[in-house]
XYZ file of C-alpha atoms in Angstrom:
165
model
C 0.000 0.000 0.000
C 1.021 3.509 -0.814
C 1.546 5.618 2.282
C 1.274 9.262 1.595
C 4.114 11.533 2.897
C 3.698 15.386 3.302
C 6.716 17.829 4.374
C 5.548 20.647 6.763
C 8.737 23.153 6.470
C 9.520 26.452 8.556
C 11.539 28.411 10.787
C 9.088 27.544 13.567
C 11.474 30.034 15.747
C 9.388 29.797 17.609
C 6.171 27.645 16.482
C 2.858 29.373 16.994
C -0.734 27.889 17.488
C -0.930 28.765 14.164
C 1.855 26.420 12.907
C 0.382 23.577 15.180
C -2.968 24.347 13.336
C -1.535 23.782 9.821
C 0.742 20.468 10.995
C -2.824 18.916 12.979
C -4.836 19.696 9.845
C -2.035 18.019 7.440
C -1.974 15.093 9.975
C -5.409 14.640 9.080
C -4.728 14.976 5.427
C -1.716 12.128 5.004
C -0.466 9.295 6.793
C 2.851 10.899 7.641
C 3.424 14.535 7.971
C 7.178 15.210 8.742
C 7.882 19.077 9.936
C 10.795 19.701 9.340
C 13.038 22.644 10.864
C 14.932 24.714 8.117
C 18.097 26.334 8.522
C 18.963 29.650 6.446
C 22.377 30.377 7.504
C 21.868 34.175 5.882
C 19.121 34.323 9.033
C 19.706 34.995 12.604
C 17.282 32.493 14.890
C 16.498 33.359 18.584
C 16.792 29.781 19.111
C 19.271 26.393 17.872
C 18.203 24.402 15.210
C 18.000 21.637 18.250
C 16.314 23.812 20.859
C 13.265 24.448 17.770
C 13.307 20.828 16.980
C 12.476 20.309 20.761
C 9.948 22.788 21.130
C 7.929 21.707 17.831
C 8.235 17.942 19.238
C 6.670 19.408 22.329
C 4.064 20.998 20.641
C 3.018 17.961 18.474
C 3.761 14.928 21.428
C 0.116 14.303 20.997
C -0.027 13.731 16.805
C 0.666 10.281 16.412
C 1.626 10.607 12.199
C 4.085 13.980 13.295
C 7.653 13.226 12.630
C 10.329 16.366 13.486
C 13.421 16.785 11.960
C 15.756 19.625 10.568
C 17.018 20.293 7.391
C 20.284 22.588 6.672
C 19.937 21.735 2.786
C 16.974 22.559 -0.465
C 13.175 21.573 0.691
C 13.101 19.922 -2.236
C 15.884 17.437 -2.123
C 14.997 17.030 1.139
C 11.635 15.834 0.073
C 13.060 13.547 -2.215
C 15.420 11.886 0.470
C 12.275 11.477 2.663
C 9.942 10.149 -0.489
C 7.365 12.897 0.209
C 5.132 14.019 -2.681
C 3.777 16.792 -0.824
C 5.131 19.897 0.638
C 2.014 21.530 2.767
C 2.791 25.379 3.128
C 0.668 27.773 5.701
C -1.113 31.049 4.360
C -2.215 33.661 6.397
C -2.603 36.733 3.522
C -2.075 37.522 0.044
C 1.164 38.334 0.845
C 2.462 35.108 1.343
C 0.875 33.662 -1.582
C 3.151 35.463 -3.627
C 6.448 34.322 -1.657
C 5.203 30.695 -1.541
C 3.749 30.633 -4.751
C 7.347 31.682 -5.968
C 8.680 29.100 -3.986
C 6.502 26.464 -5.155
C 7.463 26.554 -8.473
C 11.246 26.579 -7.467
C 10.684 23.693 -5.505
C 8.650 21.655 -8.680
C 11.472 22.967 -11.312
C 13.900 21.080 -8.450
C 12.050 17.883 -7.724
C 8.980 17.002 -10.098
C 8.325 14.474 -8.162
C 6.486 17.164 -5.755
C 3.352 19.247 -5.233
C 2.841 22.053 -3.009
C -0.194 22.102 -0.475
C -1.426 25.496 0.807
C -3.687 25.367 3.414
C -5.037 28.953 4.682
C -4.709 29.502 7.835
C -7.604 29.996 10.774
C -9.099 33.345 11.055
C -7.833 33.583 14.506
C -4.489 33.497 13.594
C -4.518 35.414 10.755
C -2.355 38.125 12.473
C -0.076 36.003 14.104
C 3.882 35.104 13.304
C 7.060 34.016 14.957
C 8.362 37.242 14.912
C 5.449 38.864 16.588
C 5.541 36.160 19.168
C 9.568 36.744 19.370
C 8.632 40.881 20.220
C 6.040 40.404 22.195
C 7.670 37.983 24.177
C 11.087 40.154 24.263
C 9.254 43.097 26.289
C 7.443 41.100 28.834
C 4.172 40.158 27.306
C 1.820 36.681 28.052
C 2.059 35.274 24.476
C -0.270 32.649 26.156
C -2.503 33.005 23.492
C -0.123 32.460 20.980
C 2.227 29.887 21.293
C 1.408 26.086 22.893
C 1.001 26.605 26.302
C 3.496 23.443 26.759
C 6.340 25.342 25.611
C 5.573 29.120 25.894
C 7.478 29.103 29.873
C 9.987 28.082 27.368
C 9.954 30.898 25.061
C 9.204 33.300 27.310
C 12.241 32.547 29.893
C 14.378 32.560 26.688
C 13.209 35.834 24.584
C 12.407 37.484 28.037
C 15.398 36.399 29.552
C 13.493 35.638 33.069
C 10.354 33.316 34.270
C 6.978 34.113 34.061
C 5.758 35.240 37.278
């Protein structure tokens, strides 16, 4: 039997509720979803390829078909390495459609083999991103709302430099 494989990529520095949103709706979708950590060394993280490994693991323990890994190299050799035919890519605006949509045809030029899924993101979250998380955070603020609430002591102790009270 064919088992379908789907590649959720990202920063994830750090991952959102809206990044878990995408990953449990992609779980639904195939029988393996593996997100998968990217590197860009041309972008300063506030957190280790490792330590965002850990914290998406943390934030998906409970997704049986969730695999996490990290990836230094092209998405779509990657893909090819993992036998994915699917690369699933969040959208919150029109904005990113452009980016991705660039993206997505870079990725098919460099491995036919694969398609990219967008799946639109929850109205809720519409507004939300890493690096508003990564601000927030930075100046004190409860990004409760924003970030799994089984890693955000986590983020906060690390962009805020101190715990929660």
């Amino acid at each position: 039997m064919h088992k379908s494989i789907a590649v959720c990529p990202g920063s994830f520095d750090p991952i959102t509720v809206g990044h878990v949103d995408i990953i449990k709706r992609a779980a639904k979708m195939f029988d393996r979803v593996i997100v998968v950590v990217m590197v860009n060394p041309k972008k300063t993280y506030s957190f280790t390829p490792e330590e965002r490994v850990s914290l998406v693991r943390a934030a998906t323990a409970d997704l049986e078909n969730i695999e996490v890994d990290y990836s230094d190299g092209l998405l779509a050799e990657y893909a090819r390495e993992k036998g994915a035919s699917v690369i699933i890519k969040g959208l919150r605006a029109m904005s990113d459609f452009e980016y991705e949509f660039q993206m997505a045809l870079a990725n098919k030029k460099l491995n036919s083999e694969v398609e990219t899924v967008f799946l639109t993101t929850a109205a809720e979250n519409m507004y939300l991103s890493s690096s508003m998380v990564k601000q927030i955070a930075s100046m004190g603020g409860d990004v409760g709302d924003f970030v799994p609430e089984q890693i955000r002591q986590d983020i906060t102790k690390r962009l805020y430099g101190k715990d929660e009270k």
